[in-house]
CSV table of C-alpha atoms and ligand atoms in Angstrom, one decimal:
chain,number,residue,atom,x,y,z
A,22,MET,CA,95.8,-135.6,78.0
A,23,ARG,CA,97.5,-138.9,78.1
A,24,SER,CA,100.9,-138.0,76.7
A,25,ILE,CA,104.1,-136.4,77.7
A,26,VAL,CA,106.0,-134.5,75.0
A,27,ILE,CA,109.7,-134.2,75.5
A,28,HIS,CA,112.1,-131.8,73.8
A,29,TYR,CA,115.8,-132.4,74.0
A,30,ASN,CA,118.5,-129.9,74.4
A,31,GLU,CA,118.9,-128.9,70.8
A,32,ILE,CA,122.1,-127.0,71.2
A,33,ALA,CA,123.8,-129.8,73.1
A,34,LEU,CA,122.7,-132.4,70.6
A,35,LYS,CA,123.9,-130.7,67.4
A,36,GLY,CA,126.5,-132.1,65.1
A,37,ARG,CA,127.5,-135.5,63.8
A,38,ASN,CA,126.9,-137.3,67.1
A,39,ARG,CA,123.2,-136.3,67.1
A,40,PRO,CA,121.7,-139.6,66.0
A,41,TYR,CA,123.8,-141.4,68.6
A,42,PHE,CA,122.8,-139.0,71.4
A,43,VAL,CA,119.2,-139.1,70.5
A,44,ALA,CA,119.1,-142.9,70.5
A,45,ARG,CA,120.8,-142.9,73.9
A,46,LEU,CA,118.3,-140.4,75.2
A,47,VAL,CA,115.4,-142.5,74.0
A,48,ARG,CA,116.9,-145.6,75.6
A,49,ASN,CA,117.4,-143.7,78.9
A,50,LEU,CA,113.9,-142.4,78.9
A,51,ARG,CA,112.5,-145.9,78.3
A,52,GLU,CA,114.5,-147.3,81.1
A,53,ALA,CA,113.5,-144.5,83.5
A,54,THR,CA,109.8,-145.0,82.9
A,55,LYS,CA,109.2,-148.6,81.7
A,56,ASP,CA,107.8,-149.7,85.1
A,57,ALA,CA,105.7,-146.5,85.6
A,58,GLY,CA,103.0,-147.1,83.0
A,59,VAL,CA,104.9,-146.0,79.9
A,60,PRO,CA,104.8,-148.8,77.3
A,61,PHE,CA,107.0,-147.1,74.8
A,62,VAL,CA,108.7,-143.8,73.7
A,63,ARG,CA,107.8,-142.6,70.3
A,64,VAL,CA,110.4,-140.7,68.3
A,65,LEU,CA,108.9,-137.8,66.4
A,66,ASN,CA,110.4,-135.0,64.4
A,67,GLY,CA,112.8,-133.3,66.9
A,68,ARG,CA,110.9,-134.5,70.0
A,69,PHE,CA,109.5,-137.6,71.7
A,70,GLU,CA,106.1,-138.7,72.9
A,71,MET,CA,105.4,-141.0,75.8
A,72,GLU,CA,101.9,-142.3,75.8
A,73,LEU,CA,100.7,-143.2,79.3
A,74,ALA,CA,98.9,-146.5,79.9
A,75,PRO,CA,95.5,-146.3,81.6
A,76,GLY,CA,96.0,-145.9,85.3
A,77,ALA,CA,99.6,-144.6,85.0
A,78,ASP,CA,100.6,-142.1,87.7
A,79,ILE,CA,101.4,-139.0,85.7
A,80,ASP,CA,103.2,-137.3,88.6
A,81,GLU,CA,105.5,-140.3,89.0
A,82,VAL,CA,106.3,-140.3,85.3
A,83,ARG,CA,107.0,-136.6,85.3
A,84,ASP,CA,109.2,-137.1,88.3
A,85,ARG,CA,111.2,-139.7,86.5
A,86,VAL,CA,111.5,-137.6,83.3
A,87,SER,CA,112.7,-134.7,85.4
A,88,ARG,CA,115.9,-136.6,86.2
A,89,VAL,CA,116.8,-137.8,82.7
A,90,PHE,CA,119.8,-135.8,81.5
A,91,GLY,CA,119.6,-134.5,77.9
A,92,VAL,CA,115.9,-133.4,78.4
A,93,GLY,CA,115.5,-129.7,77.6
A,94,ASN,CA,111.8,-129.5,78.6
A,95,TYR,CA,108.7,-131.6,78.9
A,96,ALA,CA,105.0,-131.2,79.3
A,97,ARG,CA,101.9,-133.2,79.8
A,98,ALA,CA,100.1,-133.1,76.5
A,99,GLY,CA,97.0,-134.1,74.6
A,100,ARG,CA,97.2,-135.5,71.1
A,101,THR,CA,94.7,-134.9,68.4
A,102,GLY,CA,94.4,-134.4,64.6
A,103,VAL,CA,94.9,-131.3,62.6
A,104,ASP,CA,91.4,-129.8,62.4
A,105,LEU,CA,91.7,-126.4,64.1
A,106,ASP,CA,88.1,-126.4,65.6
A,107,GLN,CA,88.7,-129.8,67.0
A,108,ILE,CA,92.1,-128.8,68.5
A,109,GLY,CA,90.4,-125.7,70.0
A,110,ARG,CA,87.6,-127.7,71.6
A,111,GLU,CA,90.0,-130.2,73.1
A,112,ILE,CA,92.1,-127.4,74.5
A,113,ILE,CA,89.1,-125.7,76.1
A,114,ASP,CA,88.1,-129.0,77.5
A,115,GLY,CA,91.6,-129.6,78.9
A,116,LEU,CA,91.6,-126.2,80.5
A,117,LYS,CA,88.5,-126.8,82.6
A,118,GLY,CA,89.0,-126.6,86.3
A,119,ARG,CA,92.1,-124.5,86.0
A,120,PRO,CA,92.3,-121.3,88.0
A,121,ASP,CA,92.0,-118.3,85.7
A,122,PRO,CA,95.5,-117.1,84.6
A,123,ALA,CA,96.1,-113.3,84.4
A,124,SER,CA,96.7,-113.8,80.7
A,125,PHE,CA,97.4,-116.4,78.1
A,126,ARG,CA,98.7,-116.9,74.6
A,127,ILE,CA,98.8,-119.7,72.1
A,128,ALA,CA,102.3,-120.6,70.9
A,129,ALA,CA,102.0,-122.7,67.7
A,130,ARG,CA,104.8,-124.5,65.9
A,131,ARG,CA,104.5,-126.6,62.7
A,132,ALA,CA,107.2,-129.1,62.1
A,133,ASP,CA,105.7,-129.8,58.7
A,134,LYS,CA,105.6,-126.5,56.8
A,135,ARG,CA,103.3,-128.0,54.1
A,136,HIS,CA,100.3,-127.1,56.1
A,137,ALA,CA,98.3,-124.4,54.4
A,138,MET,CA,98.1,-122.3,57.6
A,139,THR,CA,100.9,-120.4,59.1
A,140,SER,CA,101.7,-120.6,62.8
A,141,VAL,CA,100.1,-117.2,63.3
A,142,ASP,CA,96.9,-118.4,61.6
A,143,ILE,CA,96.8,-121.3,64.0
A,144,GLU,CA,97.4,-119.0,67.0
A,145,ARG,CA,94.7,-116.5,66.0
A,146,HIS,CA,92.1,-119.2,65.4
A,147,ILE,CA,92.6,-121.2,68.5
A,148,GLY,CA,93.3,-118.1,70.6
A,149,ALA,CA,89.9,-116.6,69.6
A,150,MET,CA,88.2,-119.8,70.5
A,151,VAL,CA,89.8,-120.0,74.0
A,152,GLN,CA,89.1,-116.4,74.7
A,153,ALA,CA,85.5,-116.7,73.7
A,154,ALA,CA,85.1,-119.8,76.0
A,155,THR,CA,87.0,-118.4,79.0
A,156,GLY,CA,87.0,-114.7,78.8
A,157,TRP,CA,90.8,-114.7,79.5
A,158,LYS,CA,93.0,-111.8,78.4
A,159,VAL,CA,95.5,-112.4,75.6
A,160,ASP,CA,99.0,-111.2,76.2
A,161,LEU,CA,101.5,-112.1,73.5
A,162,GLY,CA,104.5,-110.5,75.2
A,163,ASN,CA,104.4,-111.9,78.8
A,164,PRO,CA,101.6,-114.3,79.2
A,165,ALA,CA,100.9,-116.0,82.6
A,166,LEU,CA,100.0,-119.2,80.7
A,167,THR,CA,101.4,-120.4,77.4
A,168,ILE,CA,99.3,-122.9,75.5
A,169,ASN,CA,101.6,-124.8,73.2
A,170,VAL,CA,100.3,-126.2,70.0
A,171,GLU,CA,102.7,-128.4,67.9
A,172,MET,CA,101.5,-129.7,64.6
A,173,LEU,CA,103.5,-132.6,63.3
A,174,GLY,CA,102.3,-134.3,60.1
A,175,ASP,CA,98.7,-135.3,60.7
A,176,GLU,CA,98.9,-135.0,64.5
A,177,THR,CA,98.8,-132.1,66.8
A,178,PHE,CA,100.0,-132.0,70.4
A,179,TYR,CA,98.8,-129.3,72.9
A,180,SER,CA,100.1,-128.6,76.3
A,181,PHE,CA,99.8,-125.9,79.0
A,182,GLY,CA,103.2,-124.5,80.0
A,183,LYS,CA,106.4,-126.5,80.0
A,184,GLU,CA,108.6,-127.9,82.7
A,185,LYS,CA,112.4,-127.4,82.5
A,186,GLY,CA,114.3,-130.7,82.1
A,187,ALA,CA,117.5,-131.8,83.8
A,188,GLY,CA,119.6,-130.5,80.8
A,189,GLY,CA,123.1,-131.7,80.1
A,190,LEU,CA,123.8,-134.8,78.0
A,191,PRO,CA,122.3,-138.3,78.1
A,192,THR,CA,123.9,-140.6,80.6
A,193,GLY,CA,126.5,-142.7,78.9
A,194,VAL,CA,127.4,-140.7,75.9
A,195,SER,CA,130.5,-139.2,77.5
A,196,GLY,CA,132.0,-142.5,78.8
A,197,ARG,CA,132.7,-143.6,82.3
A,198,VAL,CA,134.5,-142.0,85.3
A,199,ALA,CA,135.2,-143.1,88.8
A,200,CYS,CA,134.4,-140.6,91.6
A,201,LEU,CA,136.1,-140.6,95.0
A,202,LEU,CA,133.0,-140.3,97.1
A,203,SER,CA,133.5,-139.2,100.7
A,204,GLY,CA,130.6,-138.7,103.0
A,205,GLY,CA,131.1,-134.9,102.6
A,206,ILE,CA,129.2,-132.2,100.8
A,207,ASP,CA,131.4,-131.7,97.8
A,208,SER,CA,132.0,-135.1,96.2
A,209,PRO,CA,128.3,-136.0,95.6
A,210,VAL,CA,127.9,-132.6,93.8
A,211,ALA,CA,131.0,-133.3,91.8
A,212,ALA,CA,129.7,-136.7,90.8
A,213,TRP,CA,126.3,-135.2,89.8
A,214,ARG,CA,128.0,-132.6,87.6
A,215,MET,CA,129.9,-135.3,85.7
A,216,MET,CA,126.7,-137.3,85.3
A,217,ARG,CA,125.0,-134.2,83.9
A,218,ARG,CA,127.8,-134.0,81.2
A,219,GLY,CA,126.8,-137.5,80.1
A,220,CYS,CA,129.3,-139.6,82.1
A,221,ARG,CA,128.4,-142.8,83.9
A,222,VAL,CA,129.9,-142.4,87.4
A,223,TYR,CA,131.3,-145.3,89.4
A,224,PHE,CA,131.6,-144.5,93.1
A,225,ILE,CA,134.6,-145.3,95.3
A,226,HIS,CA,134.5,-144.8,99.1
A,227,PHE,CA,137.4,-145.3,101.5
A,228,HIS,CA,136.4,-146.2,105.0
A,229,SER,CA,138.2,-146.8,108.3
A,230,TYR,CA,136.0,-149.6,109.6
A,231,PRO,CA,136.6,-151.3,112.0
A,232,VAL,CA,138.8,-148.6,113.6
A,233,LEU,CA,135.9,-146.2,113.2
A,234,SER,CA,132.2,-146.9,112.9
A,235,ARG,CA,130.3,-147.8,109.8
A,236,ALA,CA,128.7,-144.4,109.6
A,237,SER,CA,130.8,-143.2,106.6
A,238,GLN,CA,129.9,-146.3,104.6
A,239,GLU,CA,126.2,-145.9,105.4
A,240,LYS,CA,126.4,-142.3,104.2
A,241,ALA,CA,128.2,-143.4,101.0
A,242,VAL,CA,125.5,-146.0,100.4
A,243,GLU,CA,122.8,-143.4,100.9
A,244,LEU,CA,124.5,-140.9,98.6
A,245,ALA,CA,125.0,-143.6,95.9
A,246,ARG,CA,121.3,-144.5,96.2
A,247,LEU,CA,120.3,-140.9,95.8
A,248,LEU,CA,122.6,-140.4,92.8
A,249,THR,CA,121.4,-143.6,91.1
A,250,GLN,CA,118.1,-141.8,90.5
A,251,TRP,CA,119.9,-139.8,87.9
A,252,GLN,CA,121.8,-142.7,86.1
A,253,LEU,CA,119.6,-145.7,87.0
A,254,HIS,CA,122.4,-148.1,87.6
A,255,SER,CA,125.4,-147.5,89.8
A,256,ARG,CA,128.2,-149.4,91.4
A,257,LEU,CA,129.9,-148.4,94.7
A,258,PHE,CA,133.2,-149.8,95.8
A,259,LEU,CA,133.8,-149.7,99.6
A,260,VAL,CA,137.5,-149.9,100.2
A,261,PRO,CA,139.0,-150.5,103.6
A,262,PHE,CA,141.5,-147.8,104.4
A,263,ALA,CA,142.2,-148.3,108.2
A,264,ASP,CA,145.3,-150.4,107.8
A,265,ILE,CA,146.9,-147.9,105.4
A,266,GLN,CA,146.1,-145.1,107.9
A,267,GLN,CA,147.5,-147.0,110.8
A,268,LYS,CA,150.7,-147.8,109.0
A,269,ALA,CA,151.0,-144.2,107.9
A,270,LEU,CA,150.5,-143.0,111.4
A,271,MET,CA,153.7,-144.8,112.4
A,272,THR,CA,155.9,-143.8,109.5
A,273,VAL,CA,154.7,-140.7,107.8
A,274,ASP,CA,155.4,-137.1,109.0
A,275,PRO,CA,152.0,-135.8,110.2
A,276,ALA,CA,152.2,-132.8,107.9
A,277,LEU,CA,152.5,-135.0,104.8
A,278,ARG,CA,149.8,-137.5,105.8
A,279,VAL,CA,146.8,-135.9,104.0
A,280,VAL,CA,148.6,-135.9,100.7
A,281,VAL,CA,150.0,-139.4,101.2
A,282,TYR,CA,146.5,-140.7,101.9
A,283,ARG,CA,145.0,-138.9,98.9
A,284,ARG,CA,147.7,-140.3,96.6
A,285,LEU,CA,147.1,-143.8,97.9
A,286,MET,CA,143.4,-143.3,97.4
A,287,VAL,CA,144.0,-142.1,93.9
A,288,ARG,CA,146.3,-145.1,93.1
A,289,ILE,CA,143.6,-147.5,94.3
A,290,ALA,CA,140.9,-145.6,92.5
A,291,GLU,CA,142.9,-145.8,89.3
A,292,GLN,CA,143.1,-149.6,89.5
A,293,ILE,CA,139.4,-149.8,90.1
A,294,ALA,CA,138.7,-147.4,87.3
A,295,ARG,CA,140.7,-149.5,84.9
A,296,ARG,CA,138.7,-152.6,85.8
A,297,VAL,CA,135.4,-150.9,85.0
A,298,ARG,CA,136.8,-149.2,82.0
A,299,ALA,CA,136.5,-145.7,83.4
A,300,GLN,CA,138.7,-143.1,81.8
A,301,ALA,CA,139.2,-140.5,84.5
A,302,LEU,CA,139.0,-140.0,88.3
A,303,VAL,CA,136.8,-137.3,89.8
A,304,THR,CA,137.1,-135.6,93.2
A,305,GLY,CA,135.2,-132.9,95.0
A,306,GLU,CA,138.4,-130.8,95.6
A,307,VAL,CA,138.2,-127.1,95.4
A,308,ILE,CA,141.2,-124.7,95.3
A,309,GLY,CA,141.9,-123.3,98.7
A,310,GLN,CA,138.9,-124.8,100.4
A,311,VAL,CA,141.0,-126.4,103.1
A,312,ALA,CA,144.8,-126.1,103.7
A,313,SER,CA,145.5,-129.4,101.9
A,314,GLN,CA,143.8,-128.3,98.7
A,315,THR,CA,146.4,-126.1,97.1
A,316,LEU,CA,147.7,-126.2,93.6
A,317,GLU,CA,151.0,-127.7,94.8
A,318,ASN,CA,149.2,-130.5,96.6
A,319,MET,CA,146.9,-131.2,93.7
A,320,THR,CA,149.9,-131.5,91.4
A,321,VAL,CA,151.5,-134.0,93.7
A,322,ILE,CA,148.2,-135.9,93.9
A,323,ASP,CA,147.8,-135.9,90.1
A,324,ALA,CA,151.3,-137.4,89.8
A,325,ALA,CA,150.2,-140.5,91.6
A,326,SER,CA,147.9,-141.5,88.7
A,327,ALA,CA,148.3,-141.9,85.0
A,328,MET,CA,144.6,-141.1,84.6
A,329,PRO,CA,143.3,-137.5,84.5
A,330,VAL,CA,141.9,-136.4,87.9
A,331,LEU,CA,138.9,-134.2,87.2
A,332,ARG,CA,137.7,-131.7,89.7
A,333,PRO,CA,134.4,-130.3,88.5
A,334,LEU,CA,134.0,-128.0,91.6
A,335,VAL,CA,137.5,-126.6,91.5
A,336,GLY,CA,136.5,-122.9,91.1
A,337,MET,CA,133.3,-122.9,93.2
A,338,ASP,CA,132.6,-121.2,96.5
A,339,LYS,CA,131.4,-123.3,99.4
A,340,GLU,CA,128.1,-121.5,99.4
A,341,GLU,CA,127.5,-122.4,95.8
A,342,ILE,CA,128.3,-126.0,96.4
A,343,VAL,CA,126.0,-126.1,99.5
A,344,GLU,CA,123.2,-124.7,97.3
A,345,ALA,CA,123.8,-127.3,94.7
A,346,ALA,CA,123.9,-130.1,97.4
A,347,LYS,CA,120.5,-128.8,98.7
A,348,ALA,CA,119.0,-128.8,95.2
A,349,LEU,CA,120.3,-132.3,94.6
A,350,GLY,CA,119.1,-133.6,98.0
A,351,SER,CA,122.5,-134.8,99.1
A,352,TYR,CA,123.0,-132.1,101.7
A,353,PRO,CA,121.0,-133.7,104.6
A,354,ILE,CA,122.9,-137.0,104.1
A,355,SER,CA,126.3,-135.2,103.9
A,356,ILE,CA,125.8,-133.3,107.1
A,357,ILE,CA,125.1,-136.4,109.2
A,358,PRO,CA,128.1,-136.5,111.6
A,359,ASP,CA,130.7,-139.2,111.0
A,360,GLN,CA,134.3,-139.5,111.8
A,361,ASP,CA,136.0,-138.7,108.5
A,362,CYS,CA,138.8,-141.2,107.9
A,363,CYS,CA,141.1,-138.4,107.0
A,364,THR,CA,140.4,-135.8,109.6
A,365,LEU,CA,140.9,-138.3,112.4
A,366,PHE,CA,144.4,-139.3,111.4
A,367,THR,CA,145.7,-135.9,110.3
A,368,PRO,CA,147.0,-132.9,112.1
A,369,LYS,CA,145.4,-129.5,112.1
A,370,HIS,CA,148.1,-128.0,110.0
A,371,PRO,CA,148.8,-130.2,107.0
A,372,ALA,CA,151.6,-129.2,104.5
A,373,THR,CA,150.2,-126.8,102.0
A,374,ARG,CA,153.2,-127.4,99.7
A,375,ALA,CA,154.2,-131.0,99.8
A,376,SER,CA,157.2,-131.8,97.6
A,377,ILE,CA,157.1,-134.8,95.4
A,378,GLY,CA,160.5,-135.9,96.7
A,379,GLN,CA,159.4,-135.9,100.4
A,380,ILE,CA,156.2,-137.7,99.5
A,381,GLU,CA,157.8,-140.5,97.5
A,382,GLU,CA,160.3,-141.1,100.3
A,383,ALA,CA,157.4,-141.4,102.8
A,384,GLU,CA,155.6,-143.8,100.5
A,385,ARG,CA,158.7,-146.1,100.1
A,386,ALA,CA,158.9,-146.4,103.9
A,387,LEU,CA,155.2,-147.5,103.9
A,388,ASP,CA,155.4,-150.3,101.3
A,389,ALA,CA,152.6,-148.6,99.5
A,390,GLY,CA,152.4,-151.3,96.8
A,391,GLY,CA,151.6,-154.1,99.3
A,392,LEU,CA,149.0,-151.9,101.1
A,393,ILE,CA,147.2,-151.0,97.9
A,394,GLU,CA,147.0,-154.7,96.9
A,395,ALA,CA,145.6,-155.7,100.2
A,396,ALA,CA,143.0,-152.9,100.1
A,397,MET,CA,142.0,-153.9,96.6
A,398,ALA,CA,141.5,-157.5,97.6
A,399,ALA,CA,139.3,-156.5,100.5
A,400,ALA,CA,137.1,-154.1,98.6
A,401,VAL,CA,133.4,-154.7,98.7
A,402,VAL,CA,131.1,-154.0,95.7
A,403,GLN,CA,127.5,-152.8,96.0
A,404,ASP,CA,125.2,-152.4,93.0
A,405,PHE,CA,122.2,-150.0,92.9
A,406,GLU,CA,119.2,-149.9,90.6
A,407,PHE,CA,116.6,-147.2,90.1
A,408,PRO,CA,113.7,-147.8,90.2
A,409,VAL,CA,114.3,-150.6,92.7
A,410,ILE,CA,112.5,-153.6,91.3
A,411,LYS,CA,110.7,-155.1,94.3
A,412,SER,CA,110.5,-158.8,94.1
A,413,THR,CA,107.0,-160.1,94.8
A,414,ALA,CA,108.2,-163.5,96.1
B,523,ATP,P1,133.9,-133.7,100.6
B,523,ATP,O1,132.9,-132.7,101.1
B,523,ATP,O2,133.7,-134.3,99.3
B,523,ATP,O3,134.2,-134.7,101.7
B,523,ATP,P2,136.1,-132.1,101.6
B,523,ATP,O4,135.9,-130.7,101.4
B,523,ATP,O5,135.7,-132.7,103.0
B,523,ATP,O6,135.3,-132.9,100.5
B,523,ATP,P3,138.5,-133.6,101.7
B,523,ATP,O7,138.0,-134.4,102.8
B,523,ATP,O8,139.8,-132.9,101.7
B,523,ATP,O9,137.5,-132.4,101.2
B,523,ATP,O10,138.4,-134.5,100.4
B,523,ATP,C1,138.7,-134.0,99.1
B,523,ATP,C2,138.2,-135.0,98.1
B,523,ATP,O11,138.9,-136.3,98.3
B,523,ATP,C3,136.8,-135.4,98.3
B,523,ATP,O12,135.9,-134.5,97.6
B,523,ATP,C4,136.7,-136.7,97.7
B,523,ATP,O13,136.6,-136.7,96.3
B,523,ATP,C5,138.0,-137.3,98.1
B,523,ATP,N1,137.9,-138.1,99.4
B,523,ATP,C6,138.2,-137.7,100.6
B,523,ATP,N2,138.0,-138.6,101.5
B,523,ATP,C7,137.5,-139.6,100.9
B,523,ATP,C8,137.0,-140.9,101.3
B,523,ATP,N3,137.0,-141.3,102.5
B,523,ATP,N4,136.5,-141.8,100.3
B,523,ATP,C9,136.5,-141.4,99.0
B,523,ATP,N5,136.9,-140.2,98.6
B,523,ATP,C10,137.4,-139.3,99.5
B,524,MG,MG1,135.7,-135.0,103.1
């Protein structure tokens, strides 16, 4: 069984955009697996086949495929002709060494309806062969093991069970966004959710080095590296924010500081987003999660940018976000202690209803324009690639 057969999310890929989405998905699959012993990806009727080179590490390839958005399900598969006895023999051979399942069934599909046999004919014929060879019980309703048989033209693929894919849409089909990535729990999950909807996500992290340690930058780098496994190329902007915070400390009413900081972050992020041709900003904000995240404050923050500010987690509970962060693998990185650049410089009781008039007045006193320009000029860019191509030199 030297192949992997991949099915895409059919519902998501319907409509006029389908050829474009499918082409993108193939490209992404190629990129994700090209250095792992997959010479090419074959496009078949409604699915793809990857044929593994001799010596390829199948678990590595599966792992890569599991993180390609747009994949509905995938399975290790064998490829053979259309002779039923031959298919049955190969399946029986492939099943050798497996623990006995409580029950099984054959699930046959024919992409090419010109075959003389119906799917049910195929299922009966091969099912009888497998049962005779193994003694396993057939259960058509709720089998422990489903043996899939897909006949396409003059080829047949067979596989044992299927693995659920990452779902969503292929990276890149929905355009680019720029995510404000703190070292916290929420923003990496927000970034991942946008990726899953087909966006390429640029990361922007604001840090307070040298006033604070480099810890937050290290976390942002680790998070960007983790998230790159899902989009293969990423760019992280590390933007110094300490000067802005120190100036604000002197002139801005403590209660207004969080919102002023957030608006300055958004203004800087918007400029970066335009440079990389991103069309929206993304944050990990959630209604009511902390005192500063109210509808009023979000409105004032949005007014700082002409770009839409997307908040994919806005209606989630903390528990749900933590669960998502654990599944993603970002949670252990996010909980590493660091001094958050905002918590350090802000009071325990921020304004929950900052008015735009007060905020704009505070920003005028700050010379926000000059501070933003200086921060932009000092920003550092870091690029990430997955898989990391190790140089042999
Ligand atoms: P997170 O878990 O993402 O840090 P949080 O619940 O701690 O979120 P805040 O610290 O209020 O919430 O931040 C709200 C959002 O603002 C974050 O989700 C993130 O998108 C953005 N943000 C906050 N601080 C930074 C930062 N230092 N760099 C980049 N973005 C930030
Ligand atoms: Mg935070």
